[in-house]
Short mmCIF file of C-alpha atoms and ligand atoms in Angstrom, two decimals:
data_model
loop_
_atom_site.label_atom_id
_atom_site.label_comp_id
_atom_site.label_asym_id
_atom_site.label_seq_id
_atom_site.Cartn_x
_atom_site.Cartn_y
_atom_site.Cartn_z
CA UNK B 1 0.28 0.02 0.19
CA UNK B 2 1.57 3.15 -1.07
CA UNK B 3 2.71 5.03 1.95
CA UNK B 4 1.87 8.45 0.80
CA UNK B 5 -1.31 11.22 -0.40
CA UNK B 6 -1.41 13.46 -2.62
CA UNK B 7 -3.41 16.67 -2.37
CA UNK B 8 -4.25 19.31 -4.94
CA UNK B 9 -4.16 22.77 -3.58
CA UNK B 10 -5.12 25.58 -5.51
CA UNK B 11 -4.15 23.80 -8.57
CA UNK B 12 -0.64 22.72 -6.95
CA UNK B 13 -0.28 19.02 -5.90
CA UNK B 14 1.18 18.27 -2.69
CA UNK B 15 2.46 14.68 -1.24
CA UNK B 16 2.16 13.75 2.37
CA UNK B 17 3.17 10.83 4.23
CA UNK B 18 0.89 8.40 5.40
CA UNK B 19 1.45 6.44 9.20
CA UNK B 20 -0.21 2.70 9.31
CA UNK B 21 -0.71 1.51 13.08
CA UNK B 22 -0.39 -2.14 14.02
CA UNK B 23 -3.67 -2.34 13.51
CA UNK B 24 -3.78 -1.39 9.75
CA UNK B 25 -5.52 1.61 10.39
CA UNK B 26 -3.93 4.46 8.01
CA UNK B 27 -3.78 8.29 8.99
CA UNK B 28 -2.43 10.73 6.27
CA UNK B 29 0.13 13.12 8.42
CA UNK B 30 -0.44 16.78 7.54
CA UNK B 31 2.09 18.19 10.36
CA UNK B 32 3.88 19.92 6.82
CA UNK B 33 0.10 20.75 5.75
CA UNK B 34 0.28 24.35 6.15
CA UNK B 35 4.28 25.50 5.39
CA UNK B 36 3.32 23.47 2.05
CA UNK B 37 0.70 25.23 0.82
CA UNK B 38 1.43 28.81 2.28
CA UNK B 39 -1.41 28.54 5.10
CA UNK B 40 -4.24 26.18 4.18
CA UNK B 41 -5.20 24.13 6.90
CA UNK B 42 -7.98 21.29 7.74
CA UNK B 43 -11.21 21.75 9.32
CA UNK B 44 -13.05 18.68 11.08
CA UNK B 45 -15.54 19.90 13.36
CA UNK B 46 -15.87 17.20 16.42
CA UNK B 47 -12.70 15.78 14.77
CA UNK B 48 -14.61 12.96 13.09
CA UNK B 49 -12.00 12.41 10.81
CA UNK B 50 -9.00 13.60 12.50
CA UNK B 51 -6.88 11.64 14.76
CA UNK B 52 -4.77 13.72 17.41
CA UNK B 53 -2.19 11.29 18.23
CA UNK B 54 -0.27 7.71 18.17
CA UNK B 55 -1.10 5.47 21.33
CA UNK B 56 -0.21 1.82 22.06
CA UNK B 57 -3.10 1.85 24.67
CA UNK B 58 -6.16 1.00 23.69
CA UNK B 59 -7.56 -0.20 19.49
CA UNK B 60 -10.93 -0.10 18.56
CA UNK B 61 -12.57 -1.02 15.97
CA UNK B 62 -15.98 0.49 15.80
CA UNK B 63 -17.24 -1.85 12.53
CA UNK B 64 -16.63 -5.07 14.39
CA UNK B 65 -16.95 -3.88 17.35
CA UNK B 66 -13.93 -4.80 19.07
CA UNK B 67 -12.15 -3.40 22.15
CA UNK B 68 -8.91 -4.08 23.49
CA UNK B 69 -6.50 -2.59 26.01
CA UNK B 70 -2.86 -3.01 25.35
CA UNK B 71 -3.94 -5.78 23.30
CA UNK B 72 -6.00 -7.76 25.57
CA UNK B 73 -9.49 -8.04 24.55
CA UNK B 74 -12.23 -6.25 26.87
CA UNK B 75 -13.97 -9.75 27.04
CA UNK B 76 -11.12 -11.49 28.35
CA UNK B 77 -10.37 -8.86 30.99
CA UNK B 78 -14.26 -8.13 32.21
CA UNK B 79 -14.09 -11.93 32.74
CA UNK B 80 -10.90 -13.21 34.22
CA UNK B 81 -9.09 -9.63 35.79
CA UNK B 82 -9.05 -7.71 38.87
CA UNK B 83 -9.52 -3.93 38.14
CA UNK B 84 -5.98 -3.04 39.61
CA UNK B 85 -4.32 -5.16 37.57
CA UNK B 86 -6.11 -3.55 34.42
CA UNK B 87 -5.20 -0.25 36.16
CA UNK B 88 -1.42 -1.12 36.03
CA UNK B 89 -1.47 -2.36 32.02
CA UNK B 90 -3.32 0.46 30.83
CA UNK B 91 -0.93 3.11 32.80
CA UNK B 92 2.66 0.90 32.72
CA UNK B 93 1.83 -1.02 29.30
CA UNK B 94 2.00 -4.42 30.95
CA UNK B 95 0.07 -6.74 32.86
CA UNK B 96 1.75 -6.66 36.44
CA UNK B 97 3.57 -9.57 38.23
CA UNK B 98 1.78 -10.63 41.79
CA UNK B 99 5.24 -8.74 43.49
CA UNK B 100 4.22 -5.73 41.36
CA UNK B 101 0.70 -5.69 41.75
CA UNK B 102 1.05 -6.08 45.75
CA UNK B 103 3.67 -3.00 45.49
CA UNK B 104 1.70 -0.90 43.26
CA UNK B 105 -1.33 -1.81 45.56
CA UNK B 106 0.58 -1.02 49.06
CA UNK B 107 1.79 2.34 47.39
CA UNK B 108 -1.89 3.16 46.37
CA UNK B 109 -3.25 2.75 50.09
CA UNK B 110 -0.30 4.15 51.12
CA UNK B 111 -2.04 7.42 49.72
CA UNK B 112 -5.46 6.44 50.85
CA UNK B 113 -5.61 9.55 53.13
CA UNK B 114 -7.10 13.08 52.03
CA UNK B 115 -6.32 16.04 53.63
CA UNK B 116 -9.20 16.43 56.51
CA UNK B 117 -9.06 20.22 55.41
CA UNK B 118 -10.77 18.89 52.27
CA UNK B 119 -13.83 18.57 54.46
CA UNK B 120 -14.26 22.25 54.79
CA UNK B 121 -14.44 22.33 51.14
CA UNK B 122 -17.23 19.82 50.60
CA UNK B 123 -19.03 21.30 53.58
CA UNK B 124 -19.20 24.36 51.83
CA UNK B 125 -21.46 22.52 48.83
CA UNK B 126 -25.03 22.04 49.27
CA UNK B 127 -26.64 18.65 49.56
CA UNK B 128 -28.11 19.99 46.50
CA UNK B 129 -25.18 20.00 44.45
CA UNK B 130 -24.09 17.28 41.73
CA UNK B 131 -21.62 14.80 43.06
CA UNK B 132 -19.70 15.19 39.78
CA UNK B 133 -19.13 18.96 40.25
CA UNK B 134 -18.00 18.21 43.69
CA UNK B 135 -15.39 15.67 42.42
CA UNK B 136 -14.66 17.67 39.77
CA UNK B 137 -13.82 20.24 42.50
CA UNK B 138 -12.58 18.23 45.39
CA UNK B 139 -9.68 16.63 42.57
CA UNK B 140 -8.49 19.81 41.40
CA UNK B 141 -8.41 20.55 45.40
CA UNK B 142 -5.78 17.85 45.83
CA UNK B 143 -3.34 20.12 44.00
CA UNK B 144 -3.59 22.27 46.89
CA UNK B 145 -2.90 19.38 49.17
CA UNK B 146 -0.14 18.04 47.36
CA UNK B 147 1.78 20.48 45.50
CA UNK B 148 4.91 18.15 44.83
CA UNK B 149 2.10 16.63 42.21
CA UNK B 150 2.34 19.32 39.80
CA UNK B 151 5.82 19.52 38.02
CA UNK B 152 6.35 16.13 37.66
CA UNK B 153 8.90 15.24 34.90
CA UNK B 154 10.65 12.19 36.40
CA UNK B 155 9.34 8.78 35.86
CA UNK B 156 9.67 8.73 39.51
CA UNK B 157 7.70 11.49 40.59
CA UNK B 158 5.11 10.89 37.59
CA UNK B 159 4.65 7.67 39.92
CA UNK B 160 4.03 9.24 42.53
CA UNK B 161 1.17 11.49 41.07
CA UNK B 162 -0.24 8.38 40.07
CA UNK B 163 -0.91 6.21 43.16
CA UNK B 164 -1.69 9.55 44.84
CA UNK B 165 -4.66 10.45 42.84
CA UNK B 166 -5.30 6.18 42.83
CA UNK B 167 -5.39 6.42 46.36
CA UNK B 168 -7.30 9.65 47.05
CA UNK B 169 -9.97 9.61 44.10
CA UNK B 170 -12.22 6.66 45.92
CA UNK B 171 -12.27 9.01 49.46
CA UNK B 172 -13.11 11.69 47.35
CA UNK B 173 -16.16 9.22 45.20
CA UNK B 174 -17.20 7.98 48.43
CA UNK B 175 -17.24 11.47 50.61
CA UNK B 176 -19.56 12.89 47.46
CA UNK B 177 -21.88 10.37 47.70
CA UNK B 178 -21.87 10.28 51.43
CA UNK B 179 -22.33 14.09 51.95
CA UNK B 180 -25.59 14.03 50.02
CA UNK B 181 -26.72 11.58 52.10
CA UNK B 182 -25.88 13.38 55.22
CA UNK B 183 -23.65 10.53 56.24
CA UNK B 184 -20.40 10.62 58.09
CA UNK B 185 -17.12 11.11 55.44
CA UNK B 186 -14.99 8.40 56.76
CA UNK B 187 -11.56 6.67 55.42
CA UNK B 188 -11.37 3.07 53.73
CA UNK B 189 -9.89 -0.05 55.25
CA UNK B 190 -6.69 -1.16 53.84
CA UNK B 191 -6.91 -4.21 54.59
CA UNK B 192 -8.91 -4.59 51.77
CA UNK B 193 -8.56 -5.02 48.10
CA UNK B 194 -9.18 -1.97 45.94
CA UNK B 195 -13.10 -2.51 44.89
CA UNK B 196 -13.93 -3.98 48.39
CA UNK B 197 -12.61 -1.08 50.08
CA UNK B 198 -14.60 1.31 47.77
CA UNK B 199 -17.86 -0.01 48.25
CA UNK B 200 -17.29 0.21 52.37
CA UNK B 201 -16.71 3.53 51.68
CA UNK B 202 -19.58 3.68 50.16
CA UNK B 203 -21.72 1.49 52.01
CA UNK B 204 -20.94 1.50 55.58
CA UNK B 205 -22.94 2.55 58.07
CA UNK B 206 -21.96 4.03 61.12
CA UNK B 207 -23.43 2.20 63.30
CA UNK B 208 -23.23 -1.64 61.82
CA UNK B 209 -20.57 -3.63 60.93
CA UNK B 210 -20.17 -3.55 57.02
CA UNK B 211 -20.37 -6.76 55.43
CA UNK B 212 -19.06 -7.43 52.06
CA UNK B 213 -21.27 -8.93 49.20
CA UNK B 214 -19.24 -10.56 46.44
CA UNK B 215 -21.95 -10.24 43.98
CA UNK B 216 -21.50 -6.52 44.30
CA UNK B 217 -17.79 -6.65 44.70
CA UNK B 218 -17.40 -8.73 41.33
CA UNK B 219 -20.68 -6.54 39.46
CA UNK B 220 -18.13 -3.28 40.46
CA UNK B 221 -15.15 -4.91 39.46
CA UNK B 222 -15.82 -5.92 35.98
CA UNK B 223 -17.91 -2.32 35.65
CA UNK B 224 -15.06 -0.68 36.08
CA UNK B 225 -12.68 -2.79 34.46
CA UNK B 226 -15.68 -2.14 31.07
CA UNK B 227 -14.95 1.90 31.77
CA UNK B 228 -11.52 1.85 32.26
CA UNK B 229 -10.82 3.02 28.58
CA UNK B 230 -11.58 3.92 25.32
CA UNK B 231 -9.11 5.58 23.79
CA UNK B 232 -9.64 9.53 22.43
CA UNK B 233 -12.79 9.88 23.69
CA UNK B 234 -14.44 13.81 25.02
CA UNK B 235 -12.77 13.37 28.36
CA UNK B 236 -9.95 11.64 27.36
CA UNK B 237 -8.81 14.57 24.60
CA UNK B 238 -9.53 16.56 27.49
CA UNK B 239 -7.47 14.98 29.79
CA UNK B 240 -4.30 14.92 27.05
CA UNK B 241 -4.83 18.58 25.74
CA UNK B 242 -5.12 20.05 29.45
CA UNK B 243 -1.74 17.77 30.29
CA UNK B 244 -0.31 18.71 26.94
CA UNK B 245 0.13 22.31 28.52
CA UNK B 246 2.18 20.88 31.57
CA UNK B 247 -0.41 21.32 33.81
CA UNK B 248 -0.54 19.05 36.88
CA UNK B 249 -2.05 15.32 36.97
CA UNK B 250 -4.96 16.14 39.17
CA UNK B 251 -5.96 19.44 37.32
CA UNK B 252 -5.87 17.09 34.07
CA UNK B 253 -8.08 14.52 35.52
CA UNK B 254 -10.51 17.54 36.95
CA UNK B 255 -11.01 18.77 33.57
CA UNK B 256 -11.99 15.02 32.26
CA UNK B 257 -14.51 14.82 34.92
CA UNK B 258 -16.46 18.20 33.70
CA UNK B 259 -16.02 16.78 30.26
CA UNK B 260 -17.41 12.98 31.06
CA UNK B 261 -20.44 15.06 33.16
CA UNK B 262 -21.83 15.77 29.82
CA UNK B 263 -24.65 13.87 28.83
CA UNK B 264 -23.82 13.15 25.39
CA UNK B 265 -20.45 11.59 27.48
CA UNK B 266 -20.72 9.54 30.64
CA UNK B 267 -23.62 11.74 31.75
CA UNK B 268 -25.87 9.69 29.41
CA UNK B 269 -25.76 6.40 32.03
CA UNK B 270 -27.50 8.76 34.38
CA UNK B 271 -30.18 10.13 31.39
CA UNK B 272 -30.75 6.63 30.54
CA UNK B 273 -32.46 5.95 33.81
CA UNK B 274 -34.07 8.98 33.77
CA UNK B 275 -35.28 8.62 30.69
CA UNK B 276 -36.45 4.80 31.52
CA UNK B 277 -37.92 6.30 34.27
CA UNK B 278 -40.18 9.02 32.19
CA UNK B 279 -41.38 5.57 29.87
CA UNK B 280 -42.06 3.80 32.58
CA UNK B 281 -44.16 6.73 34.56
CA UNK B 282 -45.62 7.43 31.21
CA UNK B 283 -46.80 3.38 30.99
CA UNK B 284 -44.07 1.99 29.29
CA UNK B 285 -44.69 3.78 25.86
CA UNK B 286 -41.86 3.40 24.15
CA UNK B 287 -43.22 4.07 20.71
CA UNK B 288 -43.72 8.13 21.97
CA UNK B 289 -39.73 8.04 22.69
CA UNK B 290 -38.64 6.50 19.85
CA UNK B 291 -40.48 8.53 18.03
CA UNK B 292 -39.10 11.79 19.71
CA UNK B 293 -36.31 10.35 19.38
CA UNK B 294 -36.38 10.62 15.59
CA UNK B 295 -38.35 14.13 15.58
CA UNK B 296 -35.30 16.31 14.27
CA UNK B 297 -37.63 19.60 15.77
CA UNK B 298 -37.42 17.65 18.81
CA UNK B 299 -34.02 17.75 21.17
CA UNK B 300 -34.46 14.57 23.09
CA UNK B 301 -32.37 11.42 21.76
CA UNK B 302 -32.67 8.15 23.01
CA UNK B 303 -30.44 7.77 25.59
CA UNK B 304 -27.59 5.34 25.80
CA UNK B 305 -27.71 4.59 21.98
CA UNK B 306 -25.18 5.75 19.37
CA UNK B 307 -21.82 6.24 19.29
CA UNK B 308 -18.75 8.30 17.45
CA UNK B 309 -16.85 4.91 16.89
CA UNK B 310 -19.08 2.23 17.33
CA UNK B 311 -21.09 1.56 14.49
CA UNK B 312 -21.94 -2.20 15.63
CA UNK B 313 -22.69 -3.31 19.09
CA UNK B 314 -20.41 -1.67 21.63
CA UNK B 315 -18.73 -4.69 23.39
CA UNK B 316 -18.99 -3.37 26.88
CA UNK B 317 -22.91 -3.10 26.55
CA UNK B 318 -23.00 -6.84 24.95
CA UNK B 319 -21.41 -7.62 28.83
CA UNK B 320 -23.33 -5.45 30.60
CA UNK B 321 -26.92 -6.86 29.67
CA UNK B 322 -25.61 -10.44 30.48
CA UNK B 323 -24.08 -8.82 33.70
CA UNK B 324 -27.33 -7.15 34.79
CA UNK B 325 -29.74 -10.15 34.15
CA UNK B 326 -26.88 -12.04 37.04
CA UNK B 327 -26.83 -9.29 38.98
CA UNK B 328 -30.41 -8.66 39.47
CA UNK B 329 -31.19 -12.08 39.84
CA UNK B 330 -28.33 -12.82 42.13
CA UNK B 331 -29.66 -10.09 44.35
CA UNK B 332 -32.91 -11.08 43.92
CA UNK B 333 -34.10 -7.23 42.30
CA UNK B 334 -36.96 -7.41 40.32
CA UNK B 335 -36.56 -4.50 37.89
CA UNK B 336 -39.19 -3.57 35.46
CA UNK B 337 -36.77 -1.00 34.22
CA UNK B 338 -34.62 -3.59 33.02
CA UNK B 339 -37.68 -4.86 31.01
CA UNK B 340 -38.43 -1.72 29.59
CA UNK B 341 -34.71 -1.14 28.32
CA UNK B 342 -34.28 -4.45 26.50
CA UNK B 343 -37.72 -3.71 25.25
CA UNK B 344 -36.72 -0.27 23.86
CA UNK B 345 -33.53 -1.61 22.57
CA UNK B 346 -35.34 -4.45 20.53
CA UNK B 347 -37.65 -2.09 18.96
CA UNK B 348 -34.42 0.37 18.19
CA UNK B 349 -32.68 -2.51 16.35
CA UNK B 350 -35.56 -3.03 13.76
CA UNK B 351 -36.18 0.81 13.33
CA UNK B 352 -35.23 1.70 10.20
CA UNK B 353 -33.74 4.88 11.34
CA UNK B 354 -31.72 3.43 14.18
CA UNK B 355 -30.45 0.83 11.93
CA UNK B 356 -29.74 3.24 8.81
CA UNK B 357 -27.35 5.29 11.33
CA UNK B 358 -26.08 2.36 13.13
CA UNK B 359 -27.04 3.10 16.04
CA UNK B 360 -26.22 0.45 18.78
CA UNK B 361 -26.97 0.23 22.62
CA UNK B 362 -23.21 2.18 24.00
CA UNK B 363 -21.98 1.21 27.23
CA UNK B 364 -24.37 3.13 29.09
CA UNK B 365 -27.34 1.71 28.29
CA UNK B 366 -27.69 -1.12 31.00
CA UNK B 367 -25.06 0.09 33.33
CA UNK B 368 -27.49 1.88 34.87
CA UNK B 369 -29.90 -0.74 35.99
CA UNK B 370 -27.32 -2.75 37.78
CA UNK B 371 -25.64 0.63 39.82
CA UNK B 372 -29.12 1.13 40.91
CA UNK B 373 -29.84 -2.52 41.67
CA UNK B 374 -26.51 -2.19 43.65
CA UNK B 375 -27.96 0.76 45.72
CA UNK B 376 -26.36 3.75 44.09
CA UNK B 377 -28.20 6.61 43.49
CA UNK B 378 -28.57 7.74 40.31
CA UNK B 379 -26.56 11.26 40.42
CA UNK B 380 -23.50 9.20 41.27
CA UNK B 381 -23.99 6.86 37.64
CA UNK B 382 -21.32 9.00 36.23
CA UNK B 383 -19.37 9.16 39.08
CA UNK B 384 -18.81 5.46 38.76
CA UNK B 385 -18.10 6.23 35.20
CA UNK B 386 -14.95 8.23 36.21
CA UNK B 387 -14.18 5.59 39.14
CA UNK B 388 -13.58 3.27 36.22
CA UNK B 389 -12.11 5.84 33.66
CA UNK B 390 -9.31 7.11 36.03
CA UNK B 391 -6.34 4.68 35.28
CA UNK B 392 -7.61 5.23 31.04
CA UNK B 393 -7.33 9.21 31.90
CA UNK B 394 -3.77 8.19 33.84
CA UNK B 395 -2.44 5.97 31.47
CA UNK B 396 -3.12 8.37 28.53
CA UNK B 397 -1.62 11.51 30.28
CA UNK B 398 1.21 9.29 30.61
CA UNK B 399 1.92 8.50 27.45
CA UNK B 400 1.12 11.95 26.25
CA UNK B 401 4.23 13.35 28.84
CA UNK B 402 6.72 10.64 28.74
CA UNK B 403 6.39 11.53 24.65
CA UNK B 404 6.77 14.99 25.15
CA UNK B 405 4.17 15.94 23.30
CA UNK B 406 3.72 19.55 22.22
CA UNK B 407 1.00 21.95 23.38
CA UNK B 408 -2.44 21.11 21.76
CA UNK B 409 -3.58 23.90 20.31
CA UNK B 410 -5.62 23.70 17.03
CA UNK B 411 -6.25 26.13 14.33
CA UNK B 412 -9.29 27.98 12.86
CA UNK B 413 -10.36 29.44 9.84
CA UNK B 414 -12.24 32.97 10.86
CA UNK B 415 -15.36 33.79 9.24
CA UNK B 416 -15.76 37.28 11.51
CA UNK B 417 -15.94 40.90 10.58
CA UNK B 418 -13.40 41.81 8.22
CA UNK B 419 -11.09 45.07 9.63
CA UNK B 420 -13.04 48.33 10.48
CA UNK B 421 -12.03 51.27 12.14
CA UNK B 422 -13.10 52.08 15.72
CA UNK B 423 -16.15 54.77 16.49
CA UNK B 424 -16.63 55.80 20.07
CA UNK B 425 -19.88 56.48 21.36
CA UNK B 426 -19.69 59.77 21.42
CA UNK B 427 -19.32 59.48 17.40
C1 SDX F 501 -20.21 7.57 25.98
O1 SDX F 501 -16.40 8.39 22.40
C2 SDX F 501 -16.53 7.27 23.37
O2 SDX F 501 -15.86 6.79 23.27
C3 SDX F 501 -17.55 8.08 24.50
C4 SDX F 501 -17.57 6.61 25.30
C5 SDX F 501 -16.07 5.94 26.34
O3 SDX F 501 -16.16 5.26 26.91
O4 SDX F 501 -15.53 7.22 26.63
O5 SDX F 501 -17.92 5.53 24.80
C6 SDX F 501 -18.71 6.85 26.51
O6 SDX F 501 -19.94 8.71 26.05
C7 SDX F 501 -21.04 6.63 24.95
C8 SDX F 501 -21.76 7.54 24.49
C9 SDX F 501 -22.87 8.07 25.36
N1 SDX F 501 -24.01 9.03 24.90
C10 SDX F 501 -25.16 8.51 24.59
O7 SDX F 501 -25.65 7.49 24.79
C11 SDX F 501 -25.97 9.86 24.04
C12 SDX F 501 -26.72 9.47 22.97
N2 SDX F 501 -26.37 9.63 21.70
C13 SDX F 501 -25.90 10.86 20.80
O8 SDX F 501 -26.24 12.06 21.49
C14 SDX F 501 -24.92 10.37 19.94
O9 SDX F 501 -24.97 8.84 19.51
C15 SDX F 501 -23.22 10.39 20.34
C16 SDX F 501 -22.95 11.44 20.91
C17 SDX F 501 -22.93 9.24 20.87
C18 SDX F 501 -22.54 10.14 19.10
O10 SDX F 501 -22.81 11.36 18.24
P1 SDX F 501 -22.09 11.93 17.06
O11 SDX F 501 -21.18 10.57 16.72
O12 SDX F 501 -21.76 12.92 16.79
O13 SDX F 501 -23.24 11.34 15.95
P2 SDX F 501 -24.16 12.34 15.14
O14 SDX F 501 -24.64 13.55 15.90
O15 SDX F 501 -23.91 12.86 14.22
O16 SDX F 501 -25.42 11.19 15.18
C19 SDX F 501 -26.10 10.83 13.66
C20 SDX F 501 -27.35 10.84 13.19
C21 SDX F 501 -28.04 12.06 13.18
O17 SDX F 501 -28.93 12.29 12.74
P3 SDX F 501 -28.66 12.42 11.09
O18 SDX F 501 -28.14 13.94 10.94
O19 SDX F 501 -27.60 11.77 10.00
O20 SDX F 501 -30.46 12.28 10.54
O21 SDX F 501 -27.48 10.02 14.35
C22 SDX F 501 -28.70 10.39 14.94
C23 SDX F 501 -28.25 12.06 14.91
O22 SDX F 501 -29.60 12.70 14.83
N3 SDX F 501 -28.36 10.06 16.35
C24 SDX F 501 -29.68 9.76 17.10
C25 SDX F 501 -28.53 9.60 18.33
N4 SDX F 501 -27.37 9.55 18.38
C26 SDX F 501 -27.12 9.85 17.20
N5 SDX F 501 -30.84 9.85 17.32
C27 SDX F 501 -31.46 9.28 18.22
N6 SDX F 501 -31.37 9.04 19.45
C28 SDX F 501 -29.75 8.94 19.39
N7 SDX F 501 -29.34 8.60 20.84
#
């Protein structure tokens, strides 16, 4: 295959090299375009056709519905791996040995206390505050309490900030939830595994012993793995571009949390449940919502459906759909919402509007049903997405910094007023 592309601009032909990735994806390298053409650039709203980087972390094939972390299939990892193993894999590139994993976990545990003054910040929020806004603020505030984690150029300093945020973030997640519930803000238990500890911090009642439930542990472990990375999605691209200015890891992650909050992105898992609840309240009238979703004059979209990359089933949605059945069955939970979701999926998959646009259920369509069965409040669903995505954000930020990538600064085409003289208001 020729490794060049020829572009004719203003009657002149220009040659540009192409690069081919390890999965035979091909990109035209246009880094010399502006110079070669005396100022011509490209434009691509939403970057639907534009790559921002080369990366060794995650591979997606949207047509075939393939997702792999560092070459391992999401199906295998979700079935067999532990979340912290997957975090290590995403961040450092290889699955850890037992010794490496034990040391990684020990280093994270040694960082699992947050400065008590952070309570003063969280106390300043009204109970009505959305936990994603609280989490983004508290994550950014971590910088104030851990200044050494800002200018990290050496690998060892970078490692320290990595284990620091992996240790502190679950505490902030639990505090964001418990604050809304009026429960005391406590710390975890370093004798527990990472996922067990998250559950205990979230759910321990002050007047009772917390008893672990293996069903919840396994379900959360699987959900966190499924959400752990997804190449250059909106929030990860945000983390990379903020980090490209050499802003610290915590500030970059805080920006990623804000991007994930949007209902078109991670906020969709909360929007899906709200949509399913509305359909249930409407007597299960899925047809009404389907026509709303197809009506261009109606801003409503079928939440949990469609994807920028997947034009086939999101492999994570397939796994989560099966897990939802298992978890509800194991917990003995009957949730009519699940039946409404399945009905909606069945209708959409035979409806020309959705079929023509290759709109399939994505990762957010079924995940909220499991979170709800686990007793997680709906406003915390996107926070759980962020907890899963944390190692992906870290790995992508670290890759960008180790590669010493340039600061991200896209061009534009100006379409505003041309030069005009200023007239003071007196005139
Ligand atoms: C995540 O990028 C990632 O990897 C994200 C993610 C990750 O792990 O990080 O996978 C997580 O964010 C999953 C997506 C969660 N969002 C939702 O479920 C919200 C609903 N989905 C849509 O808003 C939409 O599908 C997006 C945002 C996900 C993708 O939008 P695109 O790629 O910009 O596609 P588009 O808006 O150009 O849609 C193409 C067509 C349009 O119709 P036409 O103009 O061609 O007639 O499909 C229609 C859209 O109107 N369409 C939908 C629809 N999604 C797309 N119509 C109704 N309902 C929908 N959900």
